[in-house]
């Protein structure tokens, strides 16, 4: 009897010594089929020791809300000397109830604790990241981008035990968000995450490529700085928020991942300063941009040269520096808005506010401060910032494009003005395409039909008119005959007051047809002159075919088109003969023969009448013919 009482007493005392584990009851287990539950609750915490999952008797040192940093736990002073640096080791324990019996559950385990940890479900190891150790100095740091999976028991409960140790990171403890899913639901969520971050990554990479191509084609420093800025932003996303780098390179060390993660903190102030300086040189009128940017590049070098523990403790300083630079730039641009009210300043301030918003949200989430219902705004903020810059750059490009079009249009108008003095076709004949290629000393020899036209008694008739009437008459005349000349591909080579020299490169027939059509037009033009009270002007035309030398000459820095040829002189003499012969058109045998050869196989040949001029009236050593048709009188 005494023995039985002793056993019962021992069992009673044993039950009294079992410590009740902190418990969290799932709000709605069925809801986890479609969604998740973010668990923020009290956990048992044991400092400096790894309490086995089977140990239910050891009393915890604290009951502490998770996620949290053990840097601020209310521990004895001698322990605080260690934990305030983030270093240390410990055990966290929590019992989950109200789960669906025998159901598989999962939760993301990436960076739940720094810098190494193990997770047990009841007594089963379900996740390991690195090698945690009670003697935190012996920790082997690592972070695995994976999930932890467990199965609830038949009562719908599980006890989670987590061993964490940290040997260098500035904050320690159970720091990550603990979000529970059913396993199938988590798989769908994870797939969506991969898609979302892949899209974000694609957008940022496209922005980088766009900026690099722009910088190559335009030799723009602003585009290079923006590309570097976006890349530094992307390094934060790919190494911390959704570590695609680990997914692509599973063997990458935790230390290197941290150094890559810090690139954004170190480089953003530098590149954003250099970028804004390129956009608006007036922003840094009194403070050289390189002075503000220099610390970024110095600290970046230190990031990859100093021990990781020291680099890690430089981060808060760099965060303060980053927000100081962003704040300073916002103030400087705000000042420019009041002065210039330009789109650059307005866009800059909006984008800086977006960047600051994302950065603040990121820092608050790291310090476990509730922000926008636990979301991470840094990724959309970074993408939105980058897109804002691209839209701004596109706007600037559009302005440059419109300016280029305007300049091009002005140049075209200028060229048109120049071509009034130096015909474009003349330039093409001497192998130049543009007026800008017009150089002195260029020349070319070519065969051509040559037309010389001159008004009869123009000087005498002008004396009867007011000066403005003289120029009106000339303008009407040239406007009427120029389209006819262009119709037959003629080039007006010279103006001598009312006289012109026209050349038809390597062609004779068009010169003859052009002369006939000009004289036909003069019939109507004389009637128009008469209706305006102007004299009924007649013109004489001389035609010849021969060699001409086309070229350019320079005198007193003035370049001019020049044509040299005895055959041009012959054409002028032939035209002057029209006065004495009283004929509207005279053509030499050279151009008649050349035209006959050109039209030898043309049905109908040349449609005009030719009349030979007696040699005694000829002033040249060639046979001359009068050319006319049924519309033109053979009399001038």
Coordinates of C-alpha atoms in Angstrom, one line a residue:
X1 CA 0.0 0.0 0.0
X2 CA 2.8 2.3 0.9
X3 CA 4.6 1.5 -2.3
X4 CA 1.5 2.3 -4.4
X5 CA 1.1 5.6 -2.6
X6 CA 4.7 6.4 -3.3
X7 CA 4.4 5.7 -7.0
X8 CA 1.2 7.8 -7.3
X9 CA 2.9 10.7 -5.4
X10 CA 6.0 10.5 -7.7
X11 CA 3.7 10.6 -10.8
X12 CA 1.9 13.6 -9.3
X13 CA 5.1 15.5 -8.6
X14 CA 6.3 14.6 -12.2
X15 CA 3.2 16.1 -13.7
X16 CA 3.7 19.2 -11.6
X17 CA 7.2 19.5 -13.1
X18 CA 6.1 19.4 -16.7
X19 CA 6.0 22.9 -18.0
X20 CA 3.0 23.9 -20.2
X21 CA 4.3 24.8 -23.8
X22 CA 3.1 28.1 -25.3
X23 CA 0.2 27.3 -27.6
X24 CA -1.4 28.9 -30.6
X25 CA -4.8 27.8 -31.9
X26 CA -5.3 28.1 -35.7
X27 CA -8.2 30.4 -36.3
X28 CA -9.8 28.5 -39.2
X29 CA -8.1 25.4 -40.4
X30 CA -10.4 25.1 -43.4
X31 CA -9.4 28.5 -44.6
X32 CA -5.8 27.3 -45.0
X33 CA -7.0 25.3 -48.0
X34 CA -7.2 28.5 -50.0
X35 CA -5.2 31.0 -48.1
X36 CA -2.6 31.3 -45.3
X37 CA -2.4 32.5 -41.7
X38 CA 0.4 34.8 -40.5
X39 CA 1.2 33.6 -37.0
X40 CA 2.4 36.4 -34.6
X41 CA 2.2 35.0 -31.1
X42 CA 4.2 34.1 -28.0
X43 CA 6.8 31.4 -28.1
X44 CA 8.9 29.8 -25.4
X45 CA 12.5 30.9 -25.5
X46 CA 15.5 29.2 -24.0
X47 CA 18.8 31.2 -24.1
X48 CA 22.2 29.6 -24.8
X49 CA 20.9 26.0 -25.1
X50 CA 19.2 23.7 -27.5
X51 CA 16.4 22.1 -25.6
X52 CA 15.4 18.7 -27.3
X53 CA 11.9 18.4 -28.6
X54 CA 11.3 15.6 -26.1
X55 CA 12.3 17.8 -23.1
X56 CA 9.0 19.1 -21.6
X57 CA 10.4 19.8 -18.1
X58 CA 12.9 22.6 -18.7
X59 CA 11.4 25.9 -17.9
X60 CA 11.9 28.6 -20.6
X61 CA 13.9 31.7 -19.8
X62 CA 11.3 33.9 -21.5
X63 CA 8.0 33.8 -23.3
X64 CA 8.5 36.2 -26.2
X65 CA 6.5 37.3 -29.2
X66 CA 7.8 36.1 -32.5
X67 CA 9.1 37.4 -34.9
X68 CA 11.6 39.4 -32.9
X69 CA 15.3 40.0 -32.3
X70 CA 16.9 38.6 -29.2
X71 CA 19.0 41.8 -29.1
X72 CA 16.3 43.4 -27.0
X73 CA 15.1 40.5 -24.9
X74 CA 14.9 41.1 -21.1
X75 CA 17.7 38.8 -20.2
X76 CA 20.4 39.0 -17.5
X77 CA 23.0 41.8 -18.0
X78 CA 25.8 39.4 -18.7
X79 CA 23.8 37.7 -21.4
X80 CA 22.7 41.1 -22.8
X81 CA 26.4 41.9 -23.4
X82 CA 26.3 39.1 -26.0
X83 CA 22.8 39.5 -27.4
X84 CA 23.0 43.2 -28.0
X85 CA 25.5 42.4 -30.8
X86 CA 23.1 39.8 -32.3
X87 CA 25.3 36.9 -31.4
X88 CA 24.2 33.9 -29.4
X89 CA 22.1 30.7 -29.5
X90 CA 18.7 29.6 -28.3
X91 CA 15.6 27.5 -28.7
X92 CA 12.1 28.6 -29.6
X93 CA 9.1 26.4 -29.1
X94 CA 5.4 26.6 -29.9
X95 CA 2.5 24.2 -30.0
X96 CA 0.0 24.6 -32.8
X97 CA -3.5 23.3 -32.3
X98 CA -6.8 23.2 -34.2
X99 CA -5.1 21.9 -37.4
X100 CA -6.8 19.4 -39.6
X101 CA -5.7 15.9 -38.4
X102 CA -3.0 14.1 -40.5
X103 CA -3.0 17.1 -42.9
X104 CA 0.3 18.2 -44.4
X105 CA 1.3 21.9 -43.8
X106 CA 4.1 24.0 -45.1
X107 CA 5.7 27.4 -44.4
X108 CA 8.6 29.3 -46.1
X109 CA 11.7 28.8 -44.0
X110 CA 14.1 31.1 -45.8
X111 CA 15.7 33.4 -43.3
X112 CA 13.5 32.6 -40.4
X113 CA 16.5 32.9 -38.2
X114 CA 20.1 34.2 -38.5
X115 CA 22.5 32.8 -39.3
X116 CA 21.8 29.0 -38.9
X117 CA 18.8 27.1 -37.6
X118 CA 17.0 23.7 -37.5
X119 CA 13.3 23.1 -37.2
X120 CA 11.6 20.1 -35.6
X121 CA 8.0 19.1 -35.8
X122 CA 7.4 17.1 -32.6
X123 CA 10.6 15.0 -32.7
X124 CA 11.2 15.0 -36.5
X125 CA 13.8 17.3 -38.1
X126 CA 11.9 19.0 -41.0
X127 CA 14.3 21.7 -42.0
X128 CA 18.0 22.7 -41.7
X129 CA 19.8 25.8 -42.7
X130 CA 23.5 25.7 -42.0
X131 CA 24.7 24.2 -38.8
X132 CA 23.5 25.9 -35.6
X133 CA 25.5 25.3 -32.4
X134 CA 24.9 26.0 -28.7
X135 CA 28.4 27.4 -28.8
X136 CA 27.4 30.1 -31.2
X137 CA 31.1 30.8 -32.1
X138 CA 31.0 27.4 -33.9
X139 CA 28.0 28.3 -36.1
X140 CA 28.3 27.4 -39.8
X141 CA 26.1 30.0 -41.5
X142 CA 23.9 29.2 -44.5
X143 CA 20.5 30.0 -45.8
X144 CA 18.4 27.6 -47.8
X145 CA 15.6 28.9 -50.1
X146 CA 13.1 26.2 -49.3
X147 CA 10.0 25.3 -47.3
X148 CA 9.5 23.3 -44.1
X149 CA 6.8 20.6 -44.2
X150 CA 5.1 18.8 -41.4
X151 CA 2.1 16.6 -40.8
X152 CA -0.4 17.3 -38.0
X153 CA -1.1 14.4 -35.6
X154 CA -4.5 12.7 -35.2
X155 CA -5.5 15.4 -32.7
X156 CA -4.7 18.2 -35.2
X157 CA -1.7 19.5 -33.3
X158 CA 2.1 19.8 -33.6
X159 CA 4.9 21.1 -31.5
X160 CA 7.5 23.1 -33.3
X161 CA 11.0 23.4 -31.9
X162 CA 13.6 25.7 -33.5
X163 CA 17.3 25.8 -32.7
X164 CA 19.0 29.1 -33.8
X165 CA 22.6 30.3 -33.5
X166 CA 24.3 33.4 -34.9
X167 CA 28.0 34.1 -35.0
X168 CA 28.3 37.5 -36.8
X169 CA 25.0 39.0 -37.9
X170 CA 24.0 42.3 -36.1
X171 CA 20.6 40.9 -35.2
X172 CA 19.8 37.4 -33.9
X173 CA 16.7 35.3 -33.1
X174 CA 13.5 34.2 -34.8
X175 CA 13.4 37.1 -37.2
X176 CA 11.3 35.9 -40.2
X177 CA 7.6 36.0 -40.7
X178 CA 5.9 32.7 -39.8
X179 CA 3.2 32.1 -42.3
X180 CA 1.4 28.7 -42.4
X181 CA -0.2 27.1 -45.5
X182 CA -1.6 23.7 -46.4
X183 CA 1.1 22.1 -48.6
X184 CA -0.9 22.2 -51.8
X185 CA -1.9 25.8 -51.2
X186 CA 1.8 26.8 -50.5
X187 CA 2.8 25.2 -53.8
X188 CA 0.4 27.4 -55.7
X189 CA 1.4 30.5 -53.7
X190 CA 5.1 29.7 -54.4
X191 CA 4.4 29.4 -58.1
X192 CA 2.6 32.7 -58.2
X193 CA 5.6 34.3 -56.3
X194 CA 8.0 32.9 -58.9
X195 CA 5.9 34.3 -61.7
X196 CA 5.5 37.7 -60.0
X197 CA 9.2 38.1 -59.3
X198 CA 10.2 36.8 -62.7
X199 CA 8.0 39.5 -64.2
X200 CA 9.6 42.1 -61.9
X201 CA 13.0 40.8 -62.9
X202 CA 12.1 40.9 -66.6
X203 CA 10.9 44.5 -66.3
X204 CA 14.1 45.6 -64.5
X205 CA 16.3 43.7 -66.9
X206 CA 14.5 45.2 -69.9
X207 CA 15.0 48.7 -68.4
X208 CA 18.7 48.0 -67.9
X209 CA 19.1 46.8 -71.5
X210 CA 17.1 49.8 -72.8
X211 CA 19.4 52.2 -70.8
X212 CA 22.6 50.5 -72.0
X213 CA 21.5 50.6 -75.6
X214 CA 20.6 54.3 -75.2
X215 CA 23.9 55.0 -73.6
X216 CA 25.8 53.3 -76.5
X217 CA 23.8 55.1 -79.3
X218 CA 23.6 58.5 -77.6
X219 CA 26.8 58.3 -75.5
X220 CA 24.7 59.3 -72.5
X221 CA 26.1 59.1 -69.0
X222 CA 22.6 59.5 -67.6
X223 CA 21.6 56.2 -69.1
X224 CA 24.6 54.4 -67.8
X225 CA 24.0 55.7 -64.3
X226 CA 20.3 54.7 -64.5
X227 CA 21.3 51.2 -65.7
X228 CA 23.7 50.8 -62.8
X229 CA 21.1 52.1 -60.4
X230 CA 18.4 49.7 -61.6
X231 CA 21.0 46.8 -61.4
X232 CA 21.8 47.7 -57.8
X233 CA 18.1 47.7 -57.0
X234 CA 17.7 44.3 -58.6
X235 CA 20.5 42.9 -56.5
X236 CA 18.4 43.6 -53.4
X237 CA 15.4 41.7 -54.9
X238 CA 17.4 38.8 -56.2
X239 CA 19.4 38.2 -53.0
X240 CA 16.9 39.0 -50.3
X241 CA 13.2 39.5 -51.1
X242 CA 13.0 36.6 -53.4
X243 CA 16.4 35.1 -53.7
X244 CA 16.5 33.9 -57.3
X245 CA 20.3 33.8 -57.0
X246 CA 20.1 30.9 -54.6
X247 CA 17.5 29.2 -56.8
X248 CA 19.9 29.5 -59.8
X249 CA 23.1 28.9 -57.9
X250 CA 22.4 26.7 -54.9
X251 CA 26.0 26.5 -54.0
X252 CA 26.4 30.3 -53.4
X253 CA 27.6 31.0 -49.9
X254 CA 25.5 32.9 -47.3
X255 CA 28.3 35.4 -46.9
X256 CA 28.4 36.2 -50.6
X257 CA 24.6 36.6 -50.7
X258 CA 24.8 39.1 -47.9
X259 CA 27.5 41.1 -49.7
X260 CA 25.4 41.1 -52.9
X261 CA 22.3 42.2 -50.8
X262 CA 24.3 45.1 -49.4
X263 CA 25.2 46.4 -52.9
X264 CA 21.9 48.2 -53.2
X265 CA 22.3 49.9 -49.8
X266 CA 25.8 51.1 -50.7
X267 CA 25.3 52.0 -54.3
X268 CA 21.9 53.6 -54.5
X269 CA 23.0 57.0 -53.0
X270 CA 26.0 57.2 -55.4
X271 CA 24.3 56.3 -58.6
X272 CA 21.2 58.3 -57.9
X273 CA 23.3 61.3 -57.2
X274 CA 25.3 60.9 -60.5
X275 CA 22.2 60.2 -62.4
X276 CA 20.3 63.3 -61.2
X277 CA 23.4 65.4 -61.8
X278 CA 23.3 64.4 -65.5
X279 CA 19.6 65.2 -65.7
X280 CA 20.0 68.7 -64.2
X281 CA 23.5 70.2 -63.8
X282 CA 21.9 73.1 -61.8
X283 CA 21.0 70.8 -58.9
X284 CA 24.6 70.5 -57.7
X285 CA 25.6 74.0 -58.5
X286 CA 27.1 74.6 -55.0
X287 CA 27.8 71.0 -53.9
X288 CA 29.8 68.8 -56.4
X289 CA 27.9 65.6 -57.1
X290 CA 31.0 63.5 -56.9
X291 CA 31.5 64.5 -53.2
X292 CA 28.1 63.2 -52.3
X293 CA 28.5 60.1 -54.4
X294 CA 32.1 59.2 -53.3
X295 CA 31.2 57.5 -49.9
X296 CA 29.0 55.0 -51.9
X297 CA 31.9 53.7 -53.9
X298 CA 34.3 53.7 -51.0
X299 CA 31.9 51.6 -48.9
X300 CA 31.2 49.3 -51.8
X301 CA 34.9 48.5 -51.9
X302 CA 34.9 47.9 -48.2
X303 CA 31.8 45.6 -48.6
X304 CA 33.9 43.1 -50.5
X305 CA 37.2 43.5 -48.6
X306 CA 36.3 43.8 -44.9
X307 CA 35.2 40.7 -42.9
X308 CA 31.4 40.1 -43.3
X309 CA 30.7 40.9 -39.6
X310 CA 32.1 44.4 -40.0
X311 CA 30.4 44.9 -43.3
X312 CA 27.1 43.8 -41.7
X313 CA 27.4 46.4 -39.0
X314 CA 28.1 49.2 -41.5
X315 CA 24.6 48.7 -43.0
X316 CA 22.6 51.0 -40.6
X317 CA 25.1 53.8 -41.3
X318 CA 24.6 53.3 -45.1
X319 CA 20.9 53.3 -44.7
X320 CA 21.0 56.6 -42.9
X321 CA 23.3 57.9 -45.7
X322 CA 21.0 56.6 -48.4
X323 CA 17.9 58.4 -46.9
X324 CA 19.9 61.5 -46.3
X325 CA 20.9 61.7 -49.9
X326 CA 17.4 61.0 -51.1
X327 CA 16.0 63.7 -48.8
X328 CA 18.7 66.1 -49.9
X329 CA 18.0 65.5 -53.6
X330 CA 14.2 65.9 -53.0
X331 CA 14.9 69.3 -51.3
X332 CA 17.2 70.4 -54.1
X333 CA 14.6 69.4 -56.7
X334 CA 11.8 71.0 -54.8
X335 CA 13.8 74.3 -54.9
X336 CA 14.2 73.9 -58.6
X337 CA 10.4 73.4 -59.0
X338 CA 9.8 76.8 -57.5
X339 CA 12.4 78.3 -59.8
X340 CA 11.9 76.5 -63.1
X341 CA 8.7 74.4 -62.7
X342 CA 10.3 71.9 -65.0
X343 CA 9.2 68.3 -65.6
X344 CA 12.6 67.0 -64.6
X345 CA 12.2 68.2 -61.0
X346 CA 8.6 67.1 -60.7
X347 CA 9.4 63.6 -62.0
X348 CA 12.5 63.4 -59.8
X349 CA 10.7 64.2 -56.6
X350 CA 7.9 61.7 -57.3
X351 CA 10.4 58.9 -58.1
X352 CA 12.4 59.7 -54.9
X353 CA 9.3 59.6 -52.8
X354 CA 8.5 56.2 -54.3
X355 CA 12.0 54.9 -53.6
X356 CA 11.9 56.3 -50.1
X357 CA 8.5 54.7 -49.5
X358 CA 9.8 51.3 -50.5
X359 CA 13.0 51.7 -48.5
X360 CA 11.1 52.7 -45.4
X361 CA 8.7 49.8 -45.7
X362 CA 11.7 47.4 -46.1
X363 CA 13.5 48.7 -43.0
X364 CA 10.3 48.6 -41.0
X365 CA 9.6 45.0 -42.0
X366 CA 13.2 44.1 -40.9
X367 CA 12.5 45.6 -37.5
X368 CA 9.1 43.8 -37.3
X369 CA 7.0 46.9 -37.5
X370 CA 3.6 46.4 -39.1
X371 CA 3.5 48.1 -42.4
X372 CA 0.7 47.9 -45.0
X373 CA -0.6 44.6 -43.5
X374 CA 2.7 42.9 -43.5
X375 CA 3.4 43.4 -47.2
X376 CA 6.8 44.2 -48.7
X377 CA 6.4 47.4 -50.8
X378 CA 10.1 47.5 -51.7
X379 CA 9.8 45.4 -54.9
X380 CA 6.8 47.3 -56.5
X381 CA 8.4 50.5 -55.3
X382 CA 11.7 49.7 -57.0
X383 CA 9.9 48.6 -60.2
X384 CA 7.7 51.7 -60.2
X385 CA 10.8 53.9 -59.6
X386 CA 12.5 52.3 -62.6
X387 CA 9.5 52.7 -64.8
X388 CA 9.1 56.3 -63.7
X389 CA 12.6 56.9 -64.8
X390 CA 12.1 55.1 -68.1
X391 CA 9.0 57.1 -68.8
X392 CA 10.9 60.3 -68.0
X393 CA 13.8 59.2 -70.3
X394 CA 11.3 58.3 -73.0
X395 CA 9.8 61.8 -72.6
X396 CA 13.3 63.3 -72.9
X397 CA 13.9 61.1 -76.0
X398 CA 10.7 62.2 -77.6
X399 CA 11.6 65.9 -77.0
X400 CA 15.0 65.2 -78.6
X401 CA 13.3 63.4 -81.5
X402 CA 10.9 66.3 -82.1
X403 CA 13.8 68.7 -81.9
X404 CA 15.7 66.6 -84.4
X405 CA 12.7 66.7 -86.7
X406 CA 12.4 70.4 -86.3
X407 CA 16.1 70.9 -87.1
X408 CA 15.9 68.5 -90.0
X409 CA 12.9 70.4 -91.3
X410 CA 14.8 73.6 -91.0
X411 CA 17.7 72.1 -92.8
X412 CA 15.5 70.9 -95.6
X413 CA 14.1 74.4 -95.9
X414 CA 17.6 75.8 -95.9
X415 CA 18.6 73.3 -98.5
X416 CA 15.7 74.3 -100.6
X417 CA 16.8 77.9 -100.3
X418 CA 20.3 77.0 -101.3
X419 CA 19.1 74.9 -104.2
X420 CA 17.5 78.1 -105.6
X421 CA 21.0 79.3 -106.1
X422 CA 22.8 76.0 -106.8
X423 CA 20.4 73.5 -108.5
X424 CA 20.2 70.1 -106.8
X425 CA 20.4 68.4 -110.1
X426 CA 23.6 70.3 -110.9
X427 CA 25.2 68.9 -107.7
X428 CA 24.1 65.4 -108.6
X429 CA 25.8 65.7 -112.0
X430 CA 29.1 66.3 -110.3
X431 CA 28.6 63.4 -108.0
X432 CA 27.4 65.3 -104.9
X433 CA 24.2 64.5 -103.2
X434 CA 23.8 67.3 -100.7
X435 CA 24.6 71.0 -100.6
X436 CA 27.0 70.3 -97.7
X437 CA 29.1 68.2 -100.0
X438 CA 29.6 71.1 -102.3
X439 CA 33.4 71.7 -102.4
X440 CA 35.5 73.9 -104.7
X441 CA 37.5 72.3 -107.4
X442 CA 35.2 69.5 -108.4
X443 CA 34.4 69.0 -112.0
X444 CA 32.9 66.7 -114.6
X445 CA 32.7 66.6 -118.4
X446 CA 29.5 65.5 -120.0
X447 CA 27.5 65.7 -123.2
X448 CA 24.4 67.8 -123.0
X449 CA 21.6 69.4 -125.0
X450 CA 21.9 73.2 -124.3
X451 CA 19.1 75.7 -124.5
X452 CA 19.6 79.5 -124.4
X453 CA 16.5 81.7 -124.1
X454 CA 16.3 85.5 -124.1
X455 CA 13.5 88.1 -124.2
X456 CA 13.4 90.3 -127.2
X457 CA 13.7 94.1 -126.6
X458 CA 13.3 93.5 -122.9
X459 CA 15.5 96.5 -121.8
X460 CA 13.6 98.9 -124.0
X461 CA 10.3 97.6 -122.8
X462 CA 11.3 97.9 -119.2
X463 CA 12.0 101.6 -119.5
X464 CA 8.3 102.0 -119.9
X465 CA 7.4 100.1 -116.7
X466 CA 7.8 100.8 -113.0
X467 CA 10.5 98.6 -111.4
X468 CA 7.9 96.5 -109.5
X469 CA 6.2 95.8 -112.8
X470 CA 9.5 94.6 -114.3
X471 CA 10.1 92.1 -111.6
X472 CA 6.4 91.0 -111.6
X473 CA 6.8 90.3 -115.3
X474 CA 10.0 88.4 -114.8
X475 CA 8.5 86.3 -112.0
X476 CA 5.4 85.5 -114.0
X477 CA 7.6 84.4 -116.9
X478 CA 10.0 82.2 -114.9
X479 CA 7.1 80.6 -112.9
X480 CA 5.5 79.7 -116.2
X481 CA 8.6 78.2 -118.0
X482 CA 10.4 76.6 -115.0
X483 CA 7.9 73.7 -114.7
X484 CA 8.3 73.0 -118.4
X485 CA 12.0 72.8 -118.1
X486 CA 11.7 70.5 -115.1
X487 CA 9.3 68.3 -117.0
X488 CA 12.0 67.5 -119.5
X489 CA 14.7 67.1 -116.8
X490 CA 16.4 70.4 -117.7
X491 CA 18.7 72.2 -115.3
X492 CA 18.7 76.0 -115.3
X493 CA 22.4 76.6 -115.2
X494 CA 22.5 80.4 -115.3
X495 CA 20.3 83.5 -115.2
X496 CA 21.4 86.6 -117.1
X497 CA 18.6 89.0 -116.1
X498 CA 15.9 87.9 -118.4
X499 CA 18.1 85.3 -120.2
X500 CA 18.7 81.7 -119.1
X501 CA 21.0 78.8 -120.0
X502 CA 19.4 75.4 -119.6
X503 CA 21.3 72.1 -119.9
X504 CA 19.8 68.6 -120.6
X505 CA 22.5 66.1 -119.5
X506 CA 23.3 63.6 -122.2
X507 CA 20.0 64.2 -124.0
X508 CA 19.1 66.2 -127.1
X509 CA 15.4 65.4 -127.8
X510 CA 14.1 66.8 -124.5
X511 CA 15.8 70.1 -125.3
X512 CA 13.9 70.4 -128.6
X513 CA 10.6 69.4 -127.0
X514 CA 11.1 71.8 -124.2
X515 CA 11.9 74.7 -126.6
X516 CA 8.7 74.0 -128.5
X517 CA 6.5 73.8 -125.4
X518 CA 8.0 77.0 -124.0
X519 CA 7.1 78.9 -127.1
X520 CA 3.6 77.4 -127.0
X521 CA 3.3 78.6 -123.4
X522 CA 4.5 82.1 -124.5
X523 CA 1.4 82.4 -126.7
X524 CA -0.9 82.3 -123.6
X525 CA 1.6 84.3 -121.5
X526 CA 1.5 87.2 -124.0
X527 CA -2.2 87.4 -123.6
X528 CA -1.8 87.4 -119.8
X529 CA 0.8 90.2 -120.0
X530 CA -1.5 92.2 -122.1
X531 CA -4.4 91.8 -119.6
X532 CA -2.0 93.2 -116.9
X533 CA -1.0 96.1 -119.0
X534 CA 2.4 94.7 -119.7
X535 CA 4.1 94.4 -123.1
X536 CA 3.6 91.3 -125.2
X537 CA 7.1 89.9 -124.7
X538 CA 8.5 87.4 -127.2
X539 CA 11.5 85.2 -126.6
X540 CA 14.1 83.7 -128.9
X541 CA 15.6 80.3 -128.2
X542 CA 18.8 78.8 -129.4
X543 CA 19.6 75.0 -129.2
X544 CA 22.9 73.1 -129.5
X545 CA 24.4 69.8 -128.5
X546 CA 28.0 69.3 -127.3
X547 CA 30.4 68.9 -124.5
X548 CA 30.3 71.0 -121.3
X549 CA 32.5 71.1 -118.2
X550 CA 30.5 71.3 -115.0
X551 CA 32.4 72.2 -111.7
X552 CA 32.7 74.4 -108.7
X553 CA 34.8 77.4 -108.2
X554 CA 35.7 79.6 -105.2
X555 CA 36.4 83.3 -104.8
X556 CA 36.6 85.2 -101.6
X557 CA 35.2 82.2 -99.6
X558 CA 32.2 82.0 -102.0
X559 CA 31.6 78.8 -103.8
X560 CA 29.7 78.8 -107.0
X561 CA 28.6 76.4 -109.7
X562 CA 30.5 76.9 -112.9
X563 CA 30.0 75.6 -116.5
X564 CA 32.6 76.0 -119.2
X565 CA 32.2 75.1 -122.8
X566 CA 32.6 76.5 -126.3
X567 CA 29.4 74.7 -127.0
X568 CA 27.6 77.0 -124.5
X569 CA 29.0 80.0 -126.4
X570 CA 27.7 78.4 -129.6
X571 CA 24.2 78.0 -128.1
X572 CA 24.2 81.7 -127.1
X573 CA 25.3 82.8 -130.5
X574 CA 22.5 80.6 -132.0
X575 CA 20.0 82.2 -129.8
X576 CA 21.2 85.7 -130.8
X577 CA 20.7 84.7 -134.5
X578 CA 17.0 84.5 -133.8
X579 CA 16.9 88.3 -133.7
X580 CA 18.4 88.7 -137.2
X581 CA 16.6 85.6 -138.7
X582 CA 13.3 86.6 -137.0
X583 CA 12.7 83.0 -135.9
X584 CA 11.4 81.8 -132.5
X585 CA 13.7 78.7 -132.3
X586 CA 17.0 78.0 -134.0
X587 CA 18.8 74.7 -133.6
X588 CA 22.2 73.5 -134.8
X589 CA 22.7 70.4 -136.8
X590 CA 24.5 68.8 -133.8
X591 CA 21.4 68.8 -131.7
X592 CA 19.1 67.8 -134.7
X593 CA 21.4 64.8 -135.4
X594 CA 21.6 63.8 -131.8
X595 CA 17.9 64.0 -131.4
X596 CA 17.3 62.0 -134.6
X597 CA 19.6 59.2 -133.2
X598 CA 17.8 59.2 -129.9
X599 CA 14.4 58.9 -131.6
X600 CA 15.4 56.6 -134.4
X601 CA 13.4 53.7 -133.0
X602 CA 10.6 55.9 -131.6
X603 CA 7.3 55.6 -133.4
X604 CA 6.5 58.9 -135.1
X605 CA 9.9 60.4 -134.4
X606 CA 10.1 64.1 -133.5
X607 CA 6.9 66.0 -134.1
X608 CA 8.1 69.4 -135.4
X609 CA 9.0 71.1 -138.7
X610 CA 12.6 72.1 -139.4
X611 CA 13.6 74.8 -141.9
X612 CA 17.3 75.2 -142.9
X613 CA 18.7 78.7 -142.4
X614 CA 20.9 80.0 -145.3
X615 CA 24.6 79.8 -144.4
X616 CA 25.1 83.4 -145.1
X617 CA 23.0 84.2 -142.1
X618 CA 24.8 81.8 -139.9
X619 CA 27.4 83.1 -137.4
X620 CA 28.6 79.6 -136.5
X621 CA 30.4 76.9 -138.4
X622 CA 27.4 74.6 -138.4
X623 CA 24.1 74.3 -140.3
X624 CA 21.2 75.9 -138.4
X625 CA 17.6 75.0 -138.6
X626 CA 14.4 76.9 -137.6
X627 CA 12.2 74.7 -135.5
X628 CA 8.4 75.2 -135.2
X629 CA 5.1 73.3 -135.3
X630 CA 1.5 74.1 -136.2
X631 CA 1.0 76.1 -133.0
X632 CA 4.0 78.2 -133.3
X633 CA 4.5 80.7 -136.1
X634 CA 7.8 80.4 -138.0
X635 CA 8.3 84.1 -137.3
X636 CA 9.4 86.1 -134.3

